[in-house]
Coordinates of C-alpha atoms (C1' of nucleotides) in Angstrom, one line a residue:
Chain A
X1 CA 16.3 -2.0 8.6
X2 CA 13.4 0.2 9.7
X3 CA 11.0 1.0 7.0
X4 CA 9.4 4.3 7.2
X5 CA 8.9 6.3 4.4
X6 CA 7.7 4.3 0.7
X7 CA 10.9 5.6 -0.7
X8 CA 12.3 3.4 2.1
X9 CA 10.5 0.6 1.2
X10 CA 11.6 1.2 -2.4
X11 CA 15.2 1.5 -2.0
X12 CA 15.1 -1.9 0.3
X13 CA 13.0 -3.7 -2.3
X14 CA 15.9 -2.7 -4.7
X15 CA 18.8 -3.6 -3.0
X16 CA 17.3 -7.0 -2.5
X17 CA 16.2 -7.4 -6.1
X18 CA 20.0 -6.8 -6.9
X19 CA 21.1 -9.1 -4.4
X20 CA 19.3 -11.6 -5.7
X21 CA 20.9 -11.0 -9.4
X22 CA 17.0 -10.5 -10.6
X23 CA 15.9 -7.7 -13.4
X24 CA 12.6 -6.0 -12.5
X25 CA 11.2 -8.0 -16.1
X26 CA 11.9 -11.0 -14.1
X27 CA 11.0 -10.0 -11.0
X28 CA 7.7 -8.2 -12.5
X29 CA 6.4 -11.5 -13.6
X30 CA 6.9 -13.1 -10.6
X31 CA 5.0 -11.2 -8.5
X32 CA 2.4 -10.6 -11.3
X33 CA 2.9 -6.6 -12.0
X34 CA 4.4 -4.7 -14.9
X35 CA 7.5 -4.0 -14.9
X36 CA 6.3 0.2 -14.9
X37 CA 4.6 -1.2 -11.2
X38 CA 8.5 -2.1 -10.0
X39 CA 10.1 0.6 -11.2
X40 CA 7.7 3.0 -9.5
X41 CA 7.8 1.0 -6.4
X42 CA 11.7 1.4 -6.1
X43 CA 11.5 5.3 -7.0
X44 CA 9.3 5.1 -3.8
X45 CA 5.6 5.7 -5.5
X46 CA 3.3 6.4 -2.2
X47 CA 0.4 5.4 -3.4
X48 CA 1.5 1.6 -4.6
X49 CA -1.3 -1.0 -3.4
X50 CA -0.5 -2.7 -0.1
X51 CA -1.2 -6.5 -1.3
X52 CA 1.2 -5.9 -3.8
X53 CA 3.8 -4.9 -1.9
X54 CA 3.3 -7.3 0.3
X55 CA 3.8 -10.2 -2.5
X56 CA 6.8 -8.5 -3.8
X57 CA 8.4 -8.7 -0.2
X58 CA 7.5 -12.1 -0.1
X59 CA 8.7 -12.9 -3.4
X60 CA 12.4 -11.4 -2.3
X61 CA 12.3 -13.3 1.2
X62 CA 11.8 -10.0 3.4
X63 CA 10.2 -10.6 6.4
X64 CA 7.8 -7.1 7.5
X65 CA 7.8 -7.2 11.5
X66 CA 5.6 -4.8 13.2
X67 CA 6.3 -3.9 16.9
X68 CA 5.5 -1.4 19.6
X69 CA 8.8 -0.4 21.1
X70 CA 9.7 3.2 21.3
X71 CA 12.1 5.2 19.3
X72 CA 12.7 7.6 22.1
X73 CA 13.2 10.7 20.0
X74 CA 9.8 10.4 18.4
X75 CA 8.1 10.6 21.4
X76 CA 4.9 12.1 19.9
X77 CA 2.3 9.3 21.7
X78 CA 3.7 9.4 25.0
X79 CA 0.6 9.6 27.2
X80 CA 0.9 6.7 29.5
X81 CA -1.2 7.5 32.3
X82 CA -4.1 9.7 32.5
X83 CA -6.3 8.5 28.8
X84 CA -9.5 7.6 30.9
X85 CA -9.3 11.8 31.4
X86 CA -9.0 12.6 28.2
X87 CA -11.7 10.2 27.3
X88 CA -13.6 11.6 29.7
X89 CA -12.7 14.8 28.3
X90 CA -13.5 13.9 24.8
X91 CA -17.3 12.8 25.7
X92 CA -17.8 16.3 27.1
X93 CA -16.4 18.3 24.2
X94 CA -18.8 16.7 22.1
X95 CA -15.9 16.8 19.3
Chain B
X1 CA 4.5 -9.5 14.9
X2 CA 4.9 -10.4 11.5
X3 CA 3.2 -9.1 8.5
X4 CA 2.5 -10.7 5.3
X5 CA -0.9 -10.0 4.5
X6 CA -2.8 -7.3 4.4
X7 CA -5.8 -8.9 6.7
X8 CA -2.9 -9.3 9.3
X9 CA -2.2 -5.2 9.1
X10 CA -5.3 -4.9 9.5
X11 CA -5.6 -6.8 12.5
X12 CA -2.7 -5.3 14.2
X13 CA -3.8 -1.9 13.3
X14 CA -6.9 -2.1 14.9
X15 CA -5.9 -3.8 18.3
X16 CA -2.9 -1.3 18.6
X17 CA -5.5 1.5 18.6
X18 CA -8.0 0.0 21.0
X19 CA -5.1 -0.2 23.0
X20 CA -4.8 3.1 22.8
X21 CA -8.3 4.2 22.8
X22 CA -9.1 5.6 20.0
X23 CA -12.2 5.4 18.0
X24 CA -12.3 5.2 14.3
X25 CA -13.2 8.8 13.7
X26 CA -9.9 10.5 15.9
X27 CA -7.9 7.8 14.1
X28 CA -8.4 8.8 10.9
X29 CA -8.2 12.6 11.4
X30 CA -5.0 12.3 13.3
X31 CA -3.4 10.5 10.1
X32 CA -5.8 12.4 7.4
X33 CA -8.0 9.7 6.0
X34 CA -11.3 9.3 6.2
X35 CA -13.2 7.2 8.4
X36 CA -14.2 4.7 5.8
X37 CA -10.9 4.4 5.1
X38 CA -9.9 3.1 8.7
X39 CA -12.7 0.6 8.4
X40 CA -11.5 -0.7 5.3
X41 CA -8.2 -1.5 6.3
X42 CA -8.7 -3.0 9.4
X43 CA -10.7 -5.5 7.1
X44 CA -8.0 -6.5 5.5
X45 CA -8.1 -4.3 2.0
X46 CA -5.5 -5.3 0.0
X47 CA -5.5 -2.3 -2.3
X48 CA -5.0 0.0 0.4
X49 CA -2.3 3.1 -0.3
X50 CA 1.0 2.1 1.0
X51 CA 1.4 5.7 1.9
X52 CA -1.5 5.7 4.1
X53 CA -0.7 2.8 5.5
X54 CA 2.2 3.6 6.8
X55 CA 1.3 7.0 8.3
X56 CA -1.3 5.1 10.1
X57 CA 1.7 2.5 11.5
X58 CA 3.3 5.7 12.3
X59 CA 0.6 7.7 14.3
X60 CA -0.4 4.3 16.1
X61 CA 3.7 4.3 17.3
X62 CA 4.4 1.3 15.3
X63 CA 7.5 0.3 13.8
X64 CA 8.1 -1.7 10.4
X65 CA 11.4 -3.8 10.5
X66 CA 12.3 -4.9 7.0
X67 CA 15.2 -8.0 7.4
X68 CA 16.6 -10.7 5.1
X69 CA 16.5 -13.7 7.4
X70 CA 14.9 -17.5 6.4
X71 CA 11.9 -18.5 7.3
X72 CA 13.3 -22.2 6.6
X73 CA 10.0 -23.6 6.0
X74 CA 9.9 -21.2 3.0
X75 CA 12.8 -22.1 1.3
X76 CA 12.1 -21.2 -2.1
X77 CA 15.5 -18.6 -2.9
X78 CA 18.1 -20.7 -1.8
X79 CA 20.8 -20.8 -4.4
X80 CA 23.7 -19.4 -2.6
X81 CA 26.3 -20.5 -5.2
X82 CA 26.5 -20.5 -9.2
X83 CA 24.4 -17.9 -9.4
X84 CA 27.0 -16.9 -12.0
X85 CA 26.6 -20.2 -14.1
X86 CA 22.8 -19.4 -13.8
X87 CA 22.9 -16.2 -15.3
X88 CA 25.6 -17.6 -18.4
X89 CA 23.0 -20.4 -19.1
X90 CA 19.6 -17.9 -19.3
X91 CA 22.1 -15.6 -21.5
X92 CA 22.6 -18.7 -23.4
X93 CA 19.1 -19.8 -23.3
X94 CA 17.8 -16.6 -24.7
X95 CA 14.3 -17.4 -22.9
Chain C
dT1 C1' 33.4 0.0 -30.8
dA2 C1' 29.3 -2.0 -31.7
dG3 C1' 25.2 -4.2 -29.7
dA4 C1' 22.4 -6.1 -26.5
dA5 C1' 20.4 -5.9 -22.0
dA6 C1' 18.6 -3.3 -18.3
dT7 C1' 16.4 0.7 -16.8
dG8 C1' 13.7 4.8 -17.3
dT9 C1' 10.0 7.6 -19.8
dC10 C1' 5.7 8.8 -22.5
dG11 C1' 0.6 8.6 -23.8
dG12 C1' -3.6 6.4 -23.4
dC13 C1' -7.2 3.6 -21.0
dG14 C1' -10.2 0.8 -17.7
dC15 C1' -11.0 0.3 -13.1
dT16 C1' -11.2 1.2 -8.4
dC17 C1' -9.5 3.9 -4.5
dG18 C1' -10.7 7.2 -1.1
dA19 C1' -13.9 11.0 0.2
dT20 C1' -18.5 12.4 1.4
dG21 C1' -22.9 12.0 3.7
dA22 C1' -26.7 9.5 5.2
dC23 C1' -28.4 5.5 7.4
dA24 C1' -28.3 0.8 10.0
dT25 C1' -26.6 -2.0 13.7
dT26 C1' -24.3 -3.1 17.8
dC27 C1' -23.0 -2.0 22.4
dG28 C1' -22.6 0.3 26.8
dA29 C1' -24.0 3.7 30.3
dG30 C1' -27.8 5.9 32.7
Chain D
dC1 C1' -35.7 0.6 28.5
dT2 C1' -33.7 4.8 26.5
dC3 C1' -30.2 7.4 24.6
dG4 C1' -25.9 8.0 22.5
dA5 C1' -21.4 6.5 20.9
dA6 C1' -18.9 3.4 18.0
dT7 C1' -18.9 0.6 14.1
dG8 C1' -20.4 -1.0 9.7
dT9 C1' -22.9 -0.3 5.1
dC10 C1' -24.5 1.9 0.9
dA11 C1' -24.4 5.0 -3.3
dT12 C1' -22.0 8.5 -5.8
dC13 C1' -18.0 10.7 -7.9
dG14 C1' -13.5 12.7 -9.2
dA15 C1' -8.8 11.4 -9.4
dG16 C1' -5.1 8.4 -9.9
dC17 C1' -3.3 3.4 -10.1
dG18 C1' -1.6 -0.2 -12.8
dC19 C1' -1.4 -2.0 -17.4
dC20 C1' 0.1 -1.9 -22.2
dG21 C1' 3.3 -0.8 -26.0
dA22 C1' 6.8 1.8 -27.8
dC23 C1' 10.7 4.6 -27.4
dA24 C1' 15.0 6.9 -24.9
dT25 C1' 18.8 6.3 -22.0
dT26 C1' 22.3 4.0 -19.3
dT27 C1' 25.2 0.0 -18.5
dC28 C1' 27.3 -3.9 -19.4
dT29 C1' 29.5 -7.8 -22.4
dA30 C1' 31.9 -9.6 -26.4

DNA sequence: TAGAAATGTCGGCGCTCGATGACATTCGAG
DNA sequence: CTCGAATGTCATCGAGCGCCGACATTTCTA
């Protein structure tokens, strides 16, 4: 599962949670947040610290991997070959 | 690569754009933070906005895979079986 | 059908994020 | 060595997080 947008995240964290047969009291205390935190978390709150979300993931045994591969119909950063031009570019312009 | 703390987003942050050669200050107007921001993170801050975060993964062509698998070494969630008797006993318990 | 458990909502509060702008330090090109 | 770019640091400030405690709603079991 590819992780994207916080509500994402959220709905990931949730499924887990339920998977593993835990309430979000339970699973609150165990990663040391309110219950309000978890419930915001799942309905995707943007603006939910990192470290915290890191620990819940932990807590529920999700492993975060971060690569570079492509997904070929987002090509957005696709320069490839001529950056030390647009560098050079970018010194001129004084941006 | 995997992630699980928030100095370790940092650091792949930061080497995935000096791969692509950007300096602080493009980085963080491409995804809409301030500069201060970018330093921050790629220090490790914990508190960081998940939001942010991951529209910085984004513009830096970075994809987050979320999966379920066992880290054996961390074996702490590994019932597998009554869960069912575990649940009638904290009923019972009332804890 | 109760009745409890789980989940969601509300108001209030302390604390820190993230933004801004200026300045210091490091590093590389010339 | 000199100049500038890139990075890091500092102080200030408004806004919103995450917490608490109570209550409302939904979802189960007995």
């Amino acid at each position: 599962m590819f992780v994207r947008t916080p509500a994402e995240l959220g709905a990931v964290l949730r499924d887990r949670r339920k998977k593993l047969k835990l309430d979000q009291s339970t699973f609150a205390k165990r990663i040391g947040v309110s219950r309000q935190w978890v419930i915001e978390v799942e309905h995707g709150h943007a603006r939910a610290e990192l470290g915290l979300i890191l620990r819940a993931l932990d807590a529920l045994d999700i492993r975060l991997d971060a690569s570079t591969e492509q997904t070929p119909a987002r090509g957005v950063t696709r320069p490839a070959v001529d950056i030390n031009a647009i560098v050079a570019k970018a010194r001129k312009k004084k941006a």
